[in-house]
Amino acid sequence: LSNARLHLEGPFINKEKRGAHLSEYLMDGFPEGIKSFENVFGTDLRNVRIVTIAPELPNSMEVIKWLTNLGIKVSLGHSEASLACSLEAVRAGATGITHLFNAMKAFHHRDPGLLGVLASNEKNRVFYGFIADGVHSDPVALRIAHQVHPAGLMLITDAVSAMGLPDGEHQLGDSKLTVKGHKAVISGTNTLAGSVTSLDSCVRRMKQFTSCEAHVALNCATLHPSQFLDISDQMGSLVYNSIADFILLDDDLNIKATYIKGKKVWQRV
């Protein structure tokens, strides 16, 4: 699949909203503009598909325009941006919001911040990720987002390598994380460190939390992400000449079988 590549979530994010990212690895903006980006990632960006940027960092707009012109998706996140700054970034080419509600400025009635994009005149340009694990955001937050901008909602897991492993302490890069139940935190803190949920469970939770139809929740995990990445002719729905990666589900949205390129590779016993 030619268009499914890397998501660079950092280091050009706000240190105050870094989440589990280590502050010593983060950058304070783009003092040399595009050159600052190339100093970190080099000039060969063929394998990059998404870059998360905090738009309030110095010279971000120049870099957002440049990445957009390269065909790379810019997602806004880990940010304290005002609504005005967020909308400027969208007009510069940003089309995504990274894990809505998490690691971003909280909503305020006089400056809604990045969250305000969902109710703005620019909302139809934007898709947003949502971690529907019941831990990262309250179910009411999911209902609000879905009601305000349903066509842009993308279910994501934000899962880390500890997904599927037993409760206890695990390694996450240079950090230790502790998993208990559905929650993963940096050990010794209450800071969430990604999730340990699966995408099918996010689909089930969205249906439960919003009372939406099954196909609506499924579109948020399949069609909408493919539209964001401009690969809906290949993935996200079963259409002529699509890749035919798909799953079979039972009535409770549990996975029964998995198909890759039209061939069954796994079946629940």
XYZ file of C-alpha atoms in Angstrom:
269
model
C 0.000 0.000 0.000
C 1.800 3.086 -1.240
C 0.083 5.692 0.914
C 0.188 4.088 4.384
C 3.355 5.362 6.021
C 4.639 6.891 9.254
C 2.981 9.275 11.688
C 5.584 11.540 13.302
C 3.969 12.549 16.608
C 6.698 14.879 17.840
C 9.135 16.411 18.552
C 7.489 19.667 17.381
C 4.864 19.748 20.124
C 4.185 21.944 23.151
C 6.171 20.826 26.191
C 3.286 21.818 28.451
C 1.068 19.313 26.635
C 3.658 16.622 26.019
C 1.774 13.761 27.686
C 4.141 10.777 27.893
C 6.755 12.364 25.590
C 10.068 13.115 27.292
C 10.649 16.875 27.377
C 14.385 16.615 26.614
C 13.572 15.308 23.143
C 11.094 18.052 22.226
C 11.772 21.128 20.081
C 10.764 24.721 20.839
C 9.552 25.425 17.337
C 11.173 25.952 13.961
C 13.798 28.722 14.406
C 15.138 28.003 10.921
C 11.752 27.201 9.420
C 11.810 24.201 7.086
C 15.509 23.655 7.807
C 14.662 22.957 11.459
C 12.382 20.115 10.364
C 14.995 18.707 7.991
C 17.642 18.878 10.723
C 15.577 16.350 12.693
C 14.118 14.092 9.988
C 16.342 14.665 6.969
C 15.250 15.556 3.463
C 13.891 12.170 2.339
C 10.313 12.135 3.625
C 8.907 9.492 1.279
C 7.888 7.258 4.183
C 6.140 10.025 6.135
C 2.363 10.373 5.850
C 1.305 12.379 8.935
C 3.111 14.909 11.134
C 1.636 16.194 14.399
C 2.531 19.819 15.088
C 1.544 22.286 17.815
C 0.646 25.272 15.624
C 1.531 27.875 18.264
C 5.244 27.018 17.980
C 7.304 29.678 16.147
C 7.294 29.398 12.328
C 4.810 26.501 12.358
C 2.679 27.964 9.577
C 5.591 27.955 7.133
C 6.262 24.293 7.889
C 2.573 23.338 7.708
C 2.290 24.872 4.227
C 5.494 23.158 3.108
C 4.472 19.710 4.385
C 1.028 20.080 2.826
C 2.584 20.921 -0.533
C 4.641 17.722 -0.217
C 1.427 15.711 0.193
C 2.069 15.052 3.888
C -0.902 15.358 6.232
C -0.496 17.790 9.120
C -2.402 17.014 12.299
C -2.665 19.555 15.114
C -2.059 18.266 18.616
C -0.156 18.297 21.910
C -1.026 21.962 21.815
C -2.145 25.041 23.735
C -3.139 26.865 20.558
C -5.890 29.455 20.577
C -8.839 29.063 18.230
C -7.439 31.822 15.991
C -4.077 30.057 15.750
C -5.764 26.705 15.117
C -7.874 28.117 12.289
C -4.815 29.778 10.759
C -3.136 26.360 10.746
C -6.154 24.777 9.048
C -6.119 27.479 6.384
C -2.392 26.814 5.946
C -3.194 23.181 5.135
C -3.621 21.193 8.361
C -6.439 18.653 8.008
C -6.195 16.601 11.198
C -6.458 16.862 14.973
C -4.478 14.361 17.039
C -6.480 12.491 19.737
C -9.156 15.105 20.413
C -9.454 16.367 24.029
C -6.170 14.737 25.062
C -2.975 16.795 25.436
C -4.583 20.039 24.324
C -5.886 23.273 25.782
C -9.186 22.772 27.578
C -12.333 24.374 26.193
C -13.008 27.937 27.395
C -16.063 29.910 26.352
C -14.005 32.982 25.378
C -11.362 30.988 23.511
C -12.379 27.419 22.647
C -8.856 26.626 21.449
C -8.220 23.721 19.110
C -11.524 22.127 20.121
C -13.361 25.062 18.592
C -12.316 24.011 15.095
C -15.010 21.311 15.205
C -17.757 23.940 15.326
C -16.116 26.466 13.005
C -16.702 27.251 9.347
C -13.527 25.276 8.603
C -14.677 22.022 10.206
C -15.429 20.228 6.946
C -11.722 20.367 6.088
C -10.754 18.531 9.260
C -10.723 14.955 10.563
C -9.990 14.221 14.217
C -8.813 11.144 16.077
C -10.652 9.981 19.181
C -9.457 7.342 21.665
C -12.734 5.659 22.615
C -11.343 3.448 25.371
C -13.440 4.951 28.169
C -10.219 6.074 29.885
C -8.834 8.953 27.831
C -12.174 10.787 27.634
C -15.575 10.522 29.265
C -18.309 9.000 27.085
C -20.067 12.385 27.109
C -17.031 13.940 25.374
C -17.386 11.392 22.575
C -21.088 12.134 22.243
C -20.417 15.880 22.017
C -17.703 15.481 19.372
C -19.811 13.086 17.316
C -22.848 15.351 17.386
C -20.825 18.435 16.416
C -18.791 16.909 13.568
C -19.747 13.277 12.855
C -18.173 13.119 9.385
C -14.713 13.917 10.746
C -14.527 11.408 13.596
C -11.798 8.765 13.327
C -11.615 6.062 15.977
C -8.017 5.401 17.003
C -6.392 3.302 19.707
C -3.194 5.242 20.490
C -2.102 1.774 21.615
C 1.400 1.075 22.876
C 3.438 -2.118 22.854
C 1.903 -3.250 26.157
C -1.472 -3.861 24.509
C -2.454 -7.478 25.072
C 0.134 -7.991 27.812
C -0.743 -8.736 31.449
C -1.113 -6.052 34.102
C 2.180 -4.865 35.545
C 5.227 -2.842 34.536
C 6.379 -2.661 30.924
C 8.892 -0.694 28.862
C 7.904 2.221 26.614
C 11.002 3.601 24.925
C 13.120 5.132 27.672
C 10.222 5.073 30.149
C 8.546 2.501 32.348
C 4.790 2.237 32.192
C 2.321 0.497 34.445
C -0.723 -1.278 33.056
C -3.772 -1.973 35.169
C -6.945 -3.066 33.465
C -7.721 -0.760 30.553
C -5.270 1.953 31.664
C -1.561 2.543 31.001
C 0.367 5.282 32.836
C 3.987 6.355 33.206
C 5.115 4.402 36.271
C 4.853 6.400 39.485
C 2.542 9.011 37.920
C -1.025 9.427 36.729
C 0.107 10.488 33.238
C -1.578 8.392 30.574
C 0.920 6.663 28.283
C -1.086 5.729 25.232
C -3.690 3.021 25.566
C -3.901 -0.751 25.738
C -7.199 -1.000 23.897
C -7.945 -2.575 20.518
C -9.747 -0.896 17.640
C -12.657 -3.340 17.651
C -13.298 -2.524 21.312
C -13.312 1.193 20.428
C -15.988 0.480 17.821
C -18.109 -1.358 20.384
C -17.668 1.431 22.933
C -18.614 4.117 20.440
C -21.831 2.282 19.630
C -22.514 1.932 23.358
C -21.555 5.495 24.331
C -23.360 7.312 21.489
C -26.221 4.868 20.747
C -25.298 5.148 17.072
C -25.951 2.466 14.474
C -23.212 -0.141 13.988
C -22.347 1.083 10.494
C -21.761 4.607 11.841
C -19.191 3.389 14.370
C -17.574 1.142 11.765
C -17.218 4.036 9.320
C -15.337 5.957 12.003
C -12.775 3.141 12.188
C -12.523 2.459 8.461
C -13.917 4.915 5.917
C -13.109 8.177 7.692
C -9.405 7.392 8.289
C -9.033 6.345 4.657
C -10.647 9.603 3.548
C -8.266 11.576 5.761
C -5.295 9.789 4.189
C -6.702 10.079 0.643
C -6.679 6.296 0.189
C -10.430 5.611 0.197
C -10.097 4.161 -3.310
C -7.835 1.465 -1.816
C -9.025 0.936 1.758
C -11.866 1.823 4.096
C -14.647 0.316 1.990
C -15.138 -2.612 -0.350
C -15.280 -1.067 -3.801
C -14.015 -2.184 -7.202
C -10.211 -2.426 -7.232
C -9.887 -1.887 -3.470
C -7.366 -4.028 -1.610
C -10.034 -6.182 0.122
C -8.542 -6.194 3.607
C -11.593 -6.747 5.811
C -12.989 -8.508 8.856
C -16.170 -10.442 9.582
C -18.070 -9.458 12.727
C -20.818 -11.088 14.747
C -23.933 -9.230 15.868
C -22.067 -7.898 18.921
C -19.245 -6.514 16.732
C -16.726 -9.124 17.866
C -14.265 -10.253 15.206
C -15.019 -13.659 13.662
C -12.481 -13.723 10.820
C -9.795 -11.608 9.147
C -9.104 -11.363 5.417
C -6.002 -9.855 3.791
C -6.245 -9.100 0.062
C -9.389 -11.207 -0.053
C -7.822 -14.289 1.571
C -8.792 -15.519 5.020
C -5.777 -15.408 7.346
C -7.465 -15.903 10.737
C -10.706 -17.318 12.093
C -12.040 -17.400 15.627
C -12.318 -20.933 16.893
